[in-house]
Short mmCIF file of C-alpha atoms and ligand atoms in Angstrom, two decimals:
data_model
loop_
_atom_site.label_atom_id
_atom_site.label_comp_id
_atom_site.label_asym_id
_atom_site.label_seq_id
_atom_site.Cartn_x
_atom_site.Cartn_y
_atom_site.Cartn_z
CA MET A 1 0.01 -0.01 -0.01
CA ARG A 2 1.31 3.47 -0.79
CA PHE A 3 0.14 6.92 0.25
CA MET A 4 0.88 10.56 -0.49
CA LEU A 5 -0.05 13.64 1.48
CA ARG A 6 -1.27 16.82 -0.21
CA LYS A 7 -3.04 19.88 1.18
CA GLY A 8 -6.49 18.66 2.14
CA LEU A 9 -5.87 15.30 0.60
CA VAL A 10 -4.56 11.82 1.43
CA ILE A 11 -3.91 9.77 -1.69
CA LEU A 12 -3.88 6.01 -1.34
CA ARG A 13 -2.72 3.52 -3.93
CA PRO A 14 -2.44 -0.27 -3.92
CA GLY A 15 1.06 -1.65 -3.91
CA ASP A 16 2.21 -4.70 -5.86
CA GLY A 17 0.40 -7.76 -4.61
CA ASP A 18 -2.08 -5.65 -2.57
CA GLU A 19 -4.80 -5.57 -5.22
CA ALA A 20 -7.22 -8.03 -3.60
CA GLU A 21 -6.96 -6.41 -0.15
CA TRP A 22 -7.28 -2.99 -1.78
CA SER A 23 -10.46 -3.77 -3.71
CA ASP A 24 -12.08 -5.42 -0.69
CA TRP A 25 -11.31 -2.39 1.46
CA ILE A 26 -12.48 0.09 -1.19
CA ALA A 27 -15.76 -1.83 -1.62
CA ALA A 28 -16.35 -2.00 2.15
CA HIS A 29 -15.79 1.73 2.63
CA ALA A 30 -17.32 3.20 -0.51
CA GLY A 31 -18.95 6.60 0.19
CA GLN A 32 -17.76 6.72 3.81
CA VAL A 33 -16.50 9.75 5.70
CA PHE A 34 -13.22 9.43 7.68
CA LYS A 35 -12.02 11.31 10.71
CA LEU A 36 -8.32 11.95 11.25
CA ARG A 37 -7.01 11.06 14.69
CA GLY A 38 -3.40 11.13 15.85
CA ALA A 39 -0.46 13.48 15.78
CA ASP A 40 3.34 13.51 15.37
CA ARG A 41 4.02 9.81 15.85
CA GLY A 42 1.34 8.57 13.49
CA ALA A 43 -2.26 9.06 12.58
CA ALA A 44 -5.27 6.98 11.61
CA LEU A 45 -8.32 7.72 9.51
CA HIS A 46 -11.40 6.33 11.26
CA ALA A 47 -14.51 5.44 9.24
CA MET A 48 -17.51 7.42 10.52
CA GLY A 49 -20.11 5.76 8.30
CA ASN A 50 -21.71 6.83 5.04
CA GLU A 51 -21.62 10.53 4.22
CA ALA A 52 -25.35 11.30 4.56
CA GLU A 53 -25.53 9.68 8.00
CA ALA A 54 -22.13 10.86 9.30
CA CYS A 55 -22.75 14.46 8.18
CA ARG A 56 -26.35 14.33 9.43
CA GLU A 57 -27.67 15.54 6.09
CA PRO A 58 -31.29 16.66 6.49
CA LEU A 59 -34.02 14.56 4.85
CA ASN A 60 -36.99 16.40 3.42
CA ILE A 61 -40.18 14.46 4.16
CA THR A 62 -43.05 15.15 1.80
CA SER A 63 -45.39 13.25 -0.48
CA ARG A 64 -42.64 13.56 -3.09
CA SER A 65 -39.87 11.99 -1.01
CA PRO A 66 -38.28 8.98 -2.64
CA GLY A 67 -39.21 5.38 -1.85
CA GLU A 68 -40.35 4.41 1.60
CA LEU A 69 -39.66 7.89 3.04
CA ARG A 70 -42.97 8.90 1.50
CA LEU A 71 -44.73 6.73 4.08
CA ILE A 72 -43.62 9.16 6.79
CA SER A 73 -45.38 12.08 5.10
CA ASN A 74 -48.88 13.10 6.08
CA PHE A 75 -50.14 12.47 2.54
CA ALA A 76 -49.32 8.73 2.63
CA HIS A 77 -51.98 6.03 2.73
CA THR A 78 -51.25 4.69 6.20
CA PRO A 79 -54.50 3.56 7.80
CA PHE A 80 -54.76 3.94 11.60
CA VAL A 81 -57.40 4.20 14.30
CA LEU A 82 -57.64 7.15 16.69
CA ASP A 83 -60.30 7.57 19.33
CA GLY A 84 -62.50 4.96 17.66
CA MET A 85 -62.35 6.46 14.14
CA THR A 86 -60.50 4.75 11.28
CA TYR A 87 -58.45 7.09 9.08
CA ALA A 88 -56.95 6.34 5.68
CA GLY A 89 -54.08 8.67 6.47
CA ILE A 90 -53.01 11.66 8.55
CA GLU A 91 -54.18 14.26 6.06
CA GLY A 92 -57.79 13.05 6.30
CA PHE A 93 -57.61 13.42 10.07
CA TRP A 94 -55.99 16.86 9.93
CA GLN A 95 -58.27 18.33 7.30
CA GLY A 96 -61.36 16.72 8.92
CA LEU A 97 -60.65 18.69 12.09
CA LYS A 98 -61.55 21.81 10.15
CA PHE A 99 -65.15 20.64 9.86
CA PRO A 100 -67.44 20.96 12.86
CA ASP A 101 -69.79 18.13 11.75
CA GLU A 102 -69.08 14.53 12.57
CA ALA A 103 -70.39 13.43 9.16
CA ASP A 104 -67.75 15.57 7.40
CA ARG A 105 -65.00 14.28 9.67
CA GLN A 106 -66.08 10.74 8.85
CA ARG A 107 -66.04 11.49 5.13
CA LEU A 108 -62.57 12.99 5.27
CA ALA A 109 -61.35 10.10 7.40
CA GLY A 110 -61.76 7.93 4.31
CA LEU A 111 -59.51 10.20 2.22
CA TYR A 112 -55.75 10.49 2.08
CA GLY A 113 -53.12 12.49 0.24
CA SER A 114 -54.00 15.47 -1.93
CA ALA A 115 -57.65 14.38 -2.08
CA ALA A 116 -57.86 14.88 1.68
CA ARG A 117 -55.99 18.19 1.52
CA ASP A 118 -58.24 19.45 -1.27
CA ALA A 119 -61.38 18.43 0.63
CA GLY A 120 -60.19 20.67 3.49
CA TYR A 121 -60.44 23.75 1.27
CA TYR A 122 -64.23 23.55 1.58
CA ALA A 123 -64.23 23.71 5.36
CA PRO A 124 -65.88 26.76 6.93
CA ARG A 125 -63.41 29.41 8.01
CA SER A 126 -62.91 29.43 11.74
CA GLU A 127 -60.39 30.36 14.44
CA GLU A 128 -61.25 27.31 16.51
CA LEU A 129 -62.27 23.70 16.40
CA HIS A 130 -63.64 21.14 18.85
CA TYR A 131 -62.17 17.70 19.35
CA GLY A 132 -62.97 15.25 22.15
CA GLY A 133 -65.16 17.85 23.83
CA LYS A 134 -62.37 20.43 23.96
CA ARG A 135 -62.13 23.75 22.25
CA VAL A 136 -58.84 24.16 20.38
CA LEU A 137 -57.56 27.36 18.79
CA ILE A 138 -56.29 26.73 15.29
CA GLY A 139 -52.55 26.99 14.81
CA THR A 140 -51.73 26.72 18.50
CA TRP A 141 -49.69 24.20 20.49
CA ASP A 142 -52.93 22.42 21.45
CA HIS A 143 -53.80 22.03 17.77
CA TRP A 144 -50.31 20.60 17.09
CA GLN A 145 -50.78 18.13 19.93
CA LEU A 146 -53.72 16.66 18.02
CA MET A 147 -51.42 16.16 15.03
CA LYS A 148 -48.86 14.56 17.32
CA ARG A 149 -51.42 12.15 18.80
CA ALA A 150 -52.56 11.13 15.33
CA CYS A 151 -48.96 10.61 14.20
CA ILE A 152 -48.19 8.54 17.31
CA ALA A 153 -51.20 6.33 16.43
CA LYS A 154 -50.13 6.09 12.80
CA PHE A 155 -46.54 5.07 13.52
CA ALA A 156 -47.66 2.61 16.21
CA GLN A 157 -50.13 0.92 13.92
CA HIS A 158 -48.52 1.07 10.46
CA ASP A 159 -45.45 -1.15 10.25
CA GLY A 160 -44.20 0.28 6.95
CA ALA A 161 -44.37 3.90 8.14
CA ARG A 162 -42.66 2.99 11.43
CA ALA A 163 -39.86 1.11 9.60
CA ALA A 164 -39.37 4.08 7.25
CA LEU A 165 -39.15 6.51 10.17
CA HIS A 166 -36.75 4.25 12.06
CA ALA A 167 -34.55 3.89 8.96
CA THR A 168 -33.87 7.65 8.93
CA GLY A 169 -31.50 7.01 11.87
CA LYS A 170 -30.25 10.24 13.39
CA ARG A 171 -30.58 12.43 10.32
CA PRO A 172 -32.47 15.67 10.85
CA LEU A 173 -35.92 15.62 9.26
CA VAL A 174 -37.37 18.69 7.62
CA HIS A 175 -40.73 19.32 5.99
CA HIS A 176 -40.27 21.90 3.21
CA VAL A 177 -43.43 22.43 1.19
CA LYS A 178 -44.49 25.55 -0.66
CA PRO A 179 -46.29 27.40 0.65
CA ASP A 180 -45.58 26.44 4.26
CA SER A 181 -48.68 25.75 6.34
CA ARG A 182 -49.92 28.54 8.61
CA THR A 183 -51.67 26.08 10.89
CA ILE A 184 -48.82 23.62 11.29
CA PRO A 185 -45.52 24.96 9.90
CA GLY A 186 -43.07 22.45 8.46
CA VAL A 187 -40.66 22.95 11.32
CA ILE A 188 -43.32 21.83 13.82
CA MET A 189 -44.25 18.83 11.67
CA ALA A 190 -40.63 17.75 11.45
CA GLN A 191 -40.25 18.06 15.25
CA ILE A 192 -43.22 15.77 15.69
CA TRP A 193 -41.68 13.06 13.49
CA MET A 194 -38.29 13.34 15.22
CA ALA A 195 -39.87 13.20 18.68
CA ILE A 196 -41.72 10.00 17.70
CA ARG A 197 -38.58 8.54 16.15
CA ALA A 198 -36.65 9.16 19.37
CA ARG A 199 -39.07 6.81 21.16
CA LEU A 200 -39.04 3.96 18.61
N1 AOF B 1 -48.32 20.28 0.76
C1 AOF B 1 -47.88 19.04 1.14
C2 AOF B 1 -48.09 18.64 2.48
N2 AOF B 1 -48.68 19.48 3.36
C3 AOF B 1 -49.49 19.00 4.50
O1 AOF B 1 -50.60 19.83 4.63
C4 AOF B 1 -51.03 19.88 6.00
C5 AOF B 1 -51.21 21.28 6.48
O2 AOF B 1 -52.37 21.74 5.88
P1 AOF B 1 -53.10 23.09 6.31
O3 AOF B 1 -53.53 22.92 7.74
O4 AOF B 1 -54.26 23.16 5.36
O5 AOF B 1 -52.12 24.18 6.13
C6 AOF B 1 -49.96 19.13 6.80
O6 AOF B 1 -50.43 17.80 7.01
C7 AOF B 1 -48.81 19.10 5.81
O7 AOF B 1 -47.96 18.00 6.02
N3 AOF B 1 -47.63 17.45 2.84
C8 AOF B 1 -47.02 16.60 1.98
O8 AOF B 1 -46.59 15.50 2.33
N4 AOF B 1 -46.81 16.98 0.69
C9 AOF B 1 -47.21 18.19 0.24
O9 AOF B 1 -46.99 18.51 -0.92
#
């Protein structure tokens, strides 16, 4: 094995007869980030894991996220039961809250994704809602706690969504959608997912 030092760079090359060891090592460490430890008498480069995980690259969770990540988003079809009502997904729960009538909430409970979001546009404008006999001001911490309860139920009951959330490891989650919600800003939504992940 041979190496050269340059500014900001360590160059490694296989030596004669090292080819097999070299290609095994390269394959095992592809895409990894290394941390330099040591000083005058020698140093070592320690593998810190793959770049996205080691650098804690944020993951944007939306209905357009790739693969299984989409299951984390509120638009996903992830049936769950909360307080005796069966919901097709979080969005049907969230938009249903905007309707005072039980029949409307039930109707929205059967919807998910953009169909649920669009159905919410027809809700009467109001500063408050009622859930479980309690009055809740829209866009407040109490309102967000309803979202959190629904998400706790979803991730407890939907194996695929829970696995997808768990698989995000320690990476920060963000929820960047345009325009951002006034009732539950993306930063609050992302905090809810990360708080649930911390307890998995
Ligand atoms: N626009 C969008 C999402 N926005 C969702 O809309 C909800 C907030 O609605 P509102 O209370 O009407 O402001 C909340 O559940 C948020 O996640 N979600 C996604 O996965 N993908 C999207 O493209």
